[in-house]
Tab-separated table of C-alpha atoms and ligand atoms in Angstrom:
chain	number	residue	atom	x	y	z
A	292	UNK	CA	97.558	95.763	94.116
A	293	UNK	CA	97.112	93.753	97.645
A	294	UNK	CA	96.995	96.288	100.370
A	295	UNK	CA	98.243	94.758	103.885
A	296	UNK	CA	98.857	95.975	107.493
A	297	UNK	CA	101.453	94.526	109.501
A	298	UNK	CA	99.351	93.414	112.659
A	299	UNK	CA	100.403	91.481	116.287
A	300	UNK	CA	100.895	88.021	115.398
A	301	UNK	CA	99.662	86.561	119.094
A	302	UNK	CA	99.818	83.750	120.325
A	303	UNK	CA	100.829	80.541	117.530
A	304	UNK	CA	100.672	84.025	115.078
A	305	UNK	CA	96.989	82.518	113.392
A	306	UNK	CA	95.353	85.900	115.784
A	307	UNK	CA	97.488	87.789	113.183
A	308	UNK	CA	95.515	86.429	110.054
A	309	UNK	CA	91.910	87.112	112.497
A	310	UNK	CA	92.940	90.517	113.014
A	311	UNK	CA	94.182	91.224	109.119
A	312	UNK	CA	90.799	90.157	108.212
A	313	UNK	CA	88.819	92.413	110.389
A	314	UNK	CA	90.502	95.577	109.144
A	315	UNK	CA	90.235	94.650	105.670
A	316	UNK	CA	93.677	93.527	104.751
A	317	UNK	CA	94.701	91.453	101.790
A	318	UNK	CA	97.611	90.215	103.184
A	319	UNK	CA	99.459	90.782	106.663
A	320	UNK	CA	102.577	91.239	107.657
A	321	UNK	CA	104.052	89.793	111.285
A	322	UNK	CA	106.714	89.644	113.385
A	323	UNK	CA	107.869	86.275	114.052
A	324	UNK	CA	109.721	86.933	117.732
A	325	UNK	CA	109.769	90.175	119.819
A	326	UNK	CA	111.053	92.281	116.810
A	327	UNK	CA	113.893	94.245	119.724
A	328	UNK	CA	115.093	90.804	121.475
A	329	UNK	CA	117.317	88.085	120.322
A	330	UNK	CA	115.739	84.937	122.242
A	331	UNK	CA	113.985	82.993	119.493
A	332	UNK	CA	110.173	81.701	119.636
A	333	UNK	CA	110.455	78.121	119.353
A	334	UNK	CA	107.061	77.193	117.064
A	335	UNK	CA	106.596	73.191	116.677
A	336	UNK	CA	105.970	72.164	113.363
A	337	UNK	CA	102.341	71.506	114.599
A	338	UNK	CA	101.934	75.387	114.908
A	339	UNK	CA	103.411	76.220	111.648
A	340	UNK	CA	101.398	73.593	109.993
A	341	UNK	CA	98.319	74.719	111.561
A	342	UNK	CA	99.386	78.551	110.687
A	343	UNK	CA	99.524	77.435	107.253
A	344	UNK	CA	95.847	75.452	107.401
A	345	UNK	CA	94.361	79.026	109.210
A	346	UNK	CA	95.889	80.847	106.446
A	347	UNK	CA	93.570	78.481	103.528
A	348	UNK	CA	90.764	79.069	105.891
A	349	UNK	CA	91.320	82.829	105.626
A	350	UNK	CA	90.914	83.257	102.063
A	351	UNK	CA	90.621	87.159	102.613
A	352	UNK	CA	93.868	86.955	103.593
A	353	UNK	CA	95.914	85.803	100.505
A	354	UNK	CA	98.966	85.432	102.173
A	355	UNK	CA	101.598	86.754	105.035
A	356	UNK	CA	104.551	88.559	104.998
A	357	UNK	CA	107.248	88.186	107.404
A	358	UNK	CA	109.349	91.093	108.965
A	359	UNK	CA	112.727	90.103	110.365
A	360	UNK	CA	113.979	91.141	113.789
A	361	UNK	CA	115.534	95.106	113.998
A	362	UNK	CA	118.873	93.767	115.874
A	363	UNK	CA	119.552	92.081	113.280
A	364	UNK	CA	122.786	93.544	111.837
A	365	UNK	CA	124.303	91.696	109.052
A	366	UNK	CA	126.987	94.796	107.933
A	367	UNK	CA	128.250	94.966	111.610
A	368	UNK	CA	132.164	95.275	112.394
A	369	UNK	CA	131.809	93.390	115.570
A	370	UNK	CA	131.848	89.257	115.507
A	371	UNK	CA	129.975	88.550	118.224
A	372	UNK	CA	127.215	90.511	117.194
A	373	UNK	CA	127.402	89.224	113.514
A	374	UNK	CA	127.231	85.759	115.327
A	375	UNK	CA	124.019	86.846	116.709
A	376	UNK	CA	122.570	88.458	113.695
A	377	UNK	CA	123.204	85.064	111.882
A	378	UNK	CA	121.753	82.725	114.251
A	379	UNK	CA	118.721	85.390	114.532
A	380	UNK	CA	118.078	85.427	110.665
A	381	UNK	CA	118.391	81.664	110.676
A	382	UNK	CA	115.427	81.309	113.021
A	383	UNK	CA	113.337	84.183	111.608
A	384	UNK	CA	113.693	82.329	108.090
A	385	UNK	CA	112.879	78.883	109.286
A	386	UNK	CA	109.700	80.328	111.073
A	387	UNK	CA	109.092	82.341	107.812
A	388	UNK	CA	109.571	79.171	106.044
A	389	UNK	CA	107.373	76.997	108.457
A	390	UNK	CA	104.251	79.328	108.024
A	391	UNK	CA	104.351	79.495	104.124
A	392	UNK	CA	105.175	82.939	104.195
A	393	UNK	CA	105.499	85.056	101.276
A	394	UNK	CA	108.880	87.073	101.975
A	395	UNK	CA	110.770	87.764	105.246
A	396	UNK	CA	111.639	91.596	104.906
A	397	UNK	CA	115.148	92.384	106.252
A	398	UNK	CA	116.833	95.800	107.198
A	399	UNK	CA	120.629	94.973	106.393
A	400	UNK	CA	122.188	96.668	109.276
A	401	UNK	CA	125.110	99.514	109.812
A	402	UNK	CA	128.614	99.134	109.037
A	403	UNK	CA	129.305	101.471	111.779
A	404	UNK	CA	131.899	103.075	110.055
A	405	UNK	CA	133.785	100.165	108.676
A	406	UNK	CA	132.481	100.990	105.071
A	407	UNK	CA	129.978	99.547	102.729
A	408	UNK	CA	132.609	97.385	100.597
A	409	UNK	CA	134.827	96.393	103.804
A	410	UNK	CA	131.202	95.201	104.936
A	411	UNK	CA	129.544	93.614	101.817
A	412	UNK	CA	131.124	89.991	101.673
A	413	UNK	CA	129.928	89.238	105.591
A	414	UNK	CA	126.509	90.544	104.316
A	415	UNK	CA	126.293	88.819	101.519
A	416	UNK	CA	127.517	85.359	103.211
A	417	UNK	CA	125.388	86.000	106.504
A	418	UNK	CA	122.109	85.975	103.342
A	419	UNK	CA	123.212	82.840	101.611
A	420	UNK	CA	123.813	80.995	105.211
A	421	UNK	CA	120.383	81.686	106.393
A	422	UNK	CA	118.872	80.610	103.114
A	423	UNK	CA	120.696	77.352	102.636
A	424	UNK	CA	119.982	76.754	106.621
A	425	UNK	CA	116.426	76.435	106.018
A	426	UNK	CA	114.514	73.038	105.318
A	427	UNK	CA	111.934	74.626	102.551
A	428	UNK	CA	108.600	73.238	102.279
A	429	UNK	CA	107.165	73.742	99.075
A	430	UNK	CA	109.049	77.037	97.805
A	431	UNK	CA	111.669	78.814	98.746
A	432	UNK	CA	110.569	81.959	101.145
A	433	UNK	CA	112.611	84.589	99.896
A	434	UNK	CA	114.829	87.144	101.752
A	435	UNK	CA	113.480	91.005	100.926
A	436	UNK	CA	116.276	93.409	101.082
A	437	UNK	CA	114.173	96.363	102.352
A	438	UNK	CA	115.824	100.100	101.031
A	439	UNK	CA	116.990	101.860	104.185
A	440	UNK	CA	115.866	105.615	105.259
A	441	UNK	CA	119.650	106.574	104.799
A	442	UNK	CA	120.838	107.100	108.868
A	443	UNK	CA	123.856	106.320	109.653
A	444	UNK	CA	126.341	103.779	108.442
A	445	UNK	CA	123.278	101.930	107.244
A	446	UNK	CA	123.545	99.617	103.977
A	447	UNK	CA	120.735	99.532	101.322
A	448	UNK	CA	120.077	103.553	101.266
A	449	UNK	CA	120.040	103.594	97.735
A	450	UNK	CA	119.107	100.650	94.939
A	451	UNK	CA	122.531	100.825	93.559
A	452	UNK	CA	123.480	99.556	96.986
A	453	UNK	CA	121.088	97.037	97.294
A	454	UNK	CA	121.928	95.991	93.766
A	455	UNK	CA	125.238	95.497	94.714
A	456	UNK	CA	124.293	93.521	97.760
A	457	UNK	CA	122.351	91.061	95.475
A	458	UNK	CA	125.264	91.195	93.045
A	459	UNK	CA	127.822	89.955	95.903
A	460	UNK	CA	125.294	87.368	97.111
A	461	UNK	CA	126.365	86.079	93.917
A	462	UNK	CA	122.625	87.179	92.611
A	463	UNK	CA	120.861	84.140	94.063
A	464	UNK	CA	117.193	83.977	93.049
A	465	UNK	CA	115.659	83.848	96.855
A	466	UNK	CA	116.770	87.899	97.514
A	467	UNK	CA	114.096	89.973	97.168
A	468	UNK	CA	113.542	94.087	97.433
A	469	UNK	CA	110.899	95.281	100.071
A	470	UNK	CA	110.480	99.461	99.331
A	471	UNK	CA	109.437	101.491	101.536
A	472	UNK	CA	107.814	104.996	100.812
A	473	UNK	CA	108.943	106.281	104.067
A	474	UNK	CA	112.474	105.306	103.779
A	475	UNK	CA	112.339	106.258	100.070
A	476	UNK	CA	111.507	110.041	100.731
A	477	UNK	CA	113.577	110.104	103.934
A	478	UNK	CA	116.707	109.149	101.776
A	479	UNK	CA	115.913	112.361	99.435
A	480	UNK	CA	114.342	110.098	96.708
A	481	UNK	CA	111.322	112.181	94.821
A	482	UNK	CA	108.505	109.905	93.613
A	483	UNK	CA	105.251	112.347	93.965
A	484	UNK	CA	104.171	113.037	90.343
A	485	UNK	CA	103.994	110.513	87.582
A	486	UNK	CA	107.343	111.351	86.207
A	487	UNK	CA	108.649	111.542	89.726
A	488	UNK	CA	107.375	108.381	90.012
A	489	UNK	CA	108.334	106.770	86.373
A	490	UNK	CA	111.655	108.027	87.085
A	491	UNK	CA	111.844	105.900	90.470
A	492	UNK	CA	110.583	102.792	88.365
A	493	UNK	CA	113.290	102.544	85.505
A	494	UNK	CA	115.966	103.392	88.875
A	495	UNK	CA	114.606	100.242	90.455
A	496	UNK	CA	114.726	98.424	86.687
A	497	UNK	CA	117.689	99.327	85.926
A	498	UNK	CA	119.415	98.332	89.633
A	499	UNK	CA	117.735	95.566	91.237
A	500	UNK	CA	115.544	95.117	88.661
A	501	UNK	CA	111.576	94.593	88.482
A	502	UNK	CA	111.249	90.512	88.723
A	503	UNK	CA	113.256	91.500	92.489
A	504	UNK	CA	110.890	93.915	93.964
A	505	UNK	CA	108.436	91.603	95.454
A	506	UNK	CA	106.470	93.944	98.131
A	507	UNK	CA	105.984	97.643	98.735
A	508	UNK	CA	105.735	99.242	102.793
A	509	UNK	CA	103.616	101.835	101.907
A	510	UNK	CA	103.907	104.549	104.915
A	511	UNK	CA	103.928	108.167	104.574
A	512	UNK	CA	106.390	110.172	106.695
A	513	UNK	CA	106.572	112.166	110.137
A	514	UNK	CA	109.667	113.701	109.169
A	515	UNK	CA	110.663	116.031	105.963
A	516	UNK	CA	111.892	114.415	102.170
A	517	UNK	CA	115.431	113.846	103.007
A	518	UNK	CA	115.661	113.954	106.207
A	519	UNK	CA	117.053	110.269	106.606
A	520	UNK	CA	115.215	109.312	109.418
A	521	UNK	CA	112.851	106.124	109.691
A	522	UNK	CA	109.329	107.768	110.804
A	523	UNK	CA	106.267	106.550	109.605
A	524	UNK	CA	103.337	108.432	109.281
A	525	UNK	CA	99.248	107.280	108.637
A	526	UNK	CA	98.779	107.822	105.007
A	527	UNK	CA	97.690	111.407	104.224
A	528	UNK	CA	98.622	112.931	107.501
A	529	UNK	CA	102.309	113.201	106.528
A	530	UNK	CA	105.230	114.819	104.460
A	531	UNK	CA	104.381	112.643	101.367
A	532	UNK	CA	100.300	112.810	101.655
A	533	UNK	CA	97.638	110.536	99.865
A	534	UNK	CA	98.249	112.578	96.342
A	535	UNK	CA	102.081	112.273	96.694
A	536	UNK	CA	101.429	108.119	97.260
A	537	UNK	CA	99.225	107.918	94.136
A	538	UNK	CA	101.201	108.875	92.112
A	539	UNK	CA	103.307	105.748	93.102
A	540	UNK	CA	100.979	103.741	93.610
A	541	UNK	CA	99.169	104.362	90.390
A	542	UNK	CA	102.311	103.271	88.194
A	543	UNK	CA	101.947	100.263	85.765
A	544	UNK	CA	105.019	98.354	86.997
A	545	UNK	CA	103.667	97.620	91.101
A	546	UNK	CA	99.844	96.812	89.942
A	547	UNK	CA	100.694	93.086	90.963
A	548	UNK	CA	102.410	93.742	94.327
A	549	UNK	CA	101.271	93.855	97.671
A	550	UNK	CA	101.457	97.197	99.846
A	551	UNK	CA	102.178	97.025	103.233
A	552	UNK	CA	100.967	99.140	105.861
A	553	UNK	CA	103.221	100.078	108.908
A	554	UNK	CA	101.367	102.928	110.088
A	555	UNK	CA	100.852	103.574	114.011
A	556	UNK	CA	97.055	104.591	113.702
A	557	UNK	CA	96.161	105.814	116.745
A	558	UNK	CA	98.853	103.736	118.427
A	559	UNK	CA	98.123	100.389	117.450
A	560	UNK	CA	98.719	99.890	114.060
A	561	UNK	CA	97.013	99.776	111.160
A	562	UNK	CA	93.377	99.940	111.475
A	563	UNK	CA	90.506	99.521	109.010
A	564	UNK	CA	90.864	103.066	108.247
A	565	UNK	CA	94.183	103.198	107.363
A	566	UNK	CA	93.651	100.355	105.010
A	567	UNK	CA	90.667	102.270	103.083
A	568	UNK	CA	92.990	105.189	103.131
A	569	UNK	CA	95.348	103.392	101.607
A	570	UNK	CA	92.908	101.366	98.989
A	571	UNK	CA	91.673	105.205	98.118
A	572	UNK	CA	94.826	106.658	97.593
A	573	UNK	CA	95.637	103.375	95.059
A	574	UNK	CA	92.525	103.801	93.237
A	575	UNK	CA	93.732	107.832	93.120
A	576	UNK	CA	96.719	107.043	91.358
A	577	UNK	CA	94.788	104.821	89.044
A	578	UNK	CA	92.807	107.323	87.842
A	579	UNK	CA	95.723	109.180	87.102
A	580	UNK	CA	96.947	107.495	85.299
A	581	UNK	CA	94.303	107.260	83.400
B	42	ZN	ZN1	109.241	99.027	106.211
B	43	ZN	ZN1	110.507	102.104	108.625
């Protein structure tokens, strides 16, 4: 298992890849525009070229994940907004794209009430827009459908949903899953004891399916298991708790994933700290699993 942090990207985003290496992070995660506006940063090839040379000469630093913008709303009723959302995915991919990333992680959206199946085709066709917009570089940076903490009118609360995303999207090879632990236990999923946790696995198998789920947000919670709000927690000081993570992160099927921290720390993110925590409570659920 690769454990990341999602850390400031800076300016031209290399800072990111400097800053994942002094905590101790195997891979980082960044936003590739101010995550709560629409206006897109315009990078030059020249920066995403030289993002991609800075990311060889981090070799600590195997790679870097991409998280999409939260306005973003690909279920929503209203065209103008959807117009938005499209345009905004379209520049977050290309950046994505440009840098070599590994995934752009996505939060669908809300249907606001308009229902998940009135909502699914625009979703589906907003994904397979941005990923034929995109001119791709050496491989295809995929789109990861991240599982939502359940508020709301929110799509993706449950596998079956995403699965049925993918499905509509006419199961095109570049989606992705992201899980998150926080979101996970927030929607009322259990996954804190091995069979909790093998239970979770075949779910995922038997939904999206295993060759999908291409990176974990490991977070524990603020907020109580089911409580279907999106609060993340610094591992072990929360709801779920280091054990209650091991026994995740100890299971067979994620060994080759990378888990990403979105933790505050004390405010700032992830810190070196928080990525030991999170490298102890993996080699936890190792041992448990004997
Ligand atoms: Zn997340
Ligand atoms: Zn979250």
């Amino acid at each position: 298992m690769r454990i990341g942090a999602h850390v400031r990207a800076g300016k031209g985003l290399v800072p990111a890849l400097d800053h994942g290496a002094e905590i101790g992070a195997d891979v980082v995660q960044i936003f590739t525009q101010s995550p709560r506006m629409w206006k897109p940063s315009q990078y030059g090839p020249e920066v995403l070229a030289a993002y991609r040379d800075a990311q060889r000469d981090h070799p600590g630093v195997s790679s870097t994940f991409c998280h999409a913008t939260y306005l973003i709303n690909l279920a929503t009723p209203d065209p103008e907004l959807a117009d938005k959302s499209r345009a905004c995915l379209q520049a977050n991919l290309a950046t994505a794209e440009g840098i070599g990333a590994e995934g752009l992680v996505l939060h669908i959206g809300s249907h606001r009430g308009s229902g998940f199946e009135t909502a699914l085709p625009g979703v589906a066709d907003g994904l397979l827009e941005a990923l034929d917009s995109v001119e791709v570089v050496d491989a295809p940076c995929p789109i990861l459908l991240e599982n939502a903490a359940g508020a709301g009118d929110t799509v993706g609360r449950s596998f079956e949903e995403l699965a049925q995303v993918i499905d509509a999207a006419g199961g095109d090879e570049r989606l992705g899953v992201c899980l998150d632990t926080q979101h996970l236990w927030a929607s009322g999923v259990p996954f804190t004891t091995a069979e909790e946790a093998d239970e979770l696995m075949s779910l995922v198998a038997a939904t999206v399916g295993l060759d999908r789920l291409l990176c974990l947000h490991l977070n524990d919670s603020k907020v109580p298991f089911g409580a279907n709000k999106d609060r993340h927690e610094n591992i072990g000081d929360g709801t779920i708790g280091a054990d209650g993570l091991a026994a995740l992160l100890g299971h067979p099927d994620l060994q080759g994933l990378p888990a990403v921290l979105e933790v505050p720390g004390d405010g700032d993110g992830p810190r070196a700290e928080d990525v030991a925590a999170a490298r102890c409570a993996w080699q936890q659920g190792l041992l448990l699993r004997g």
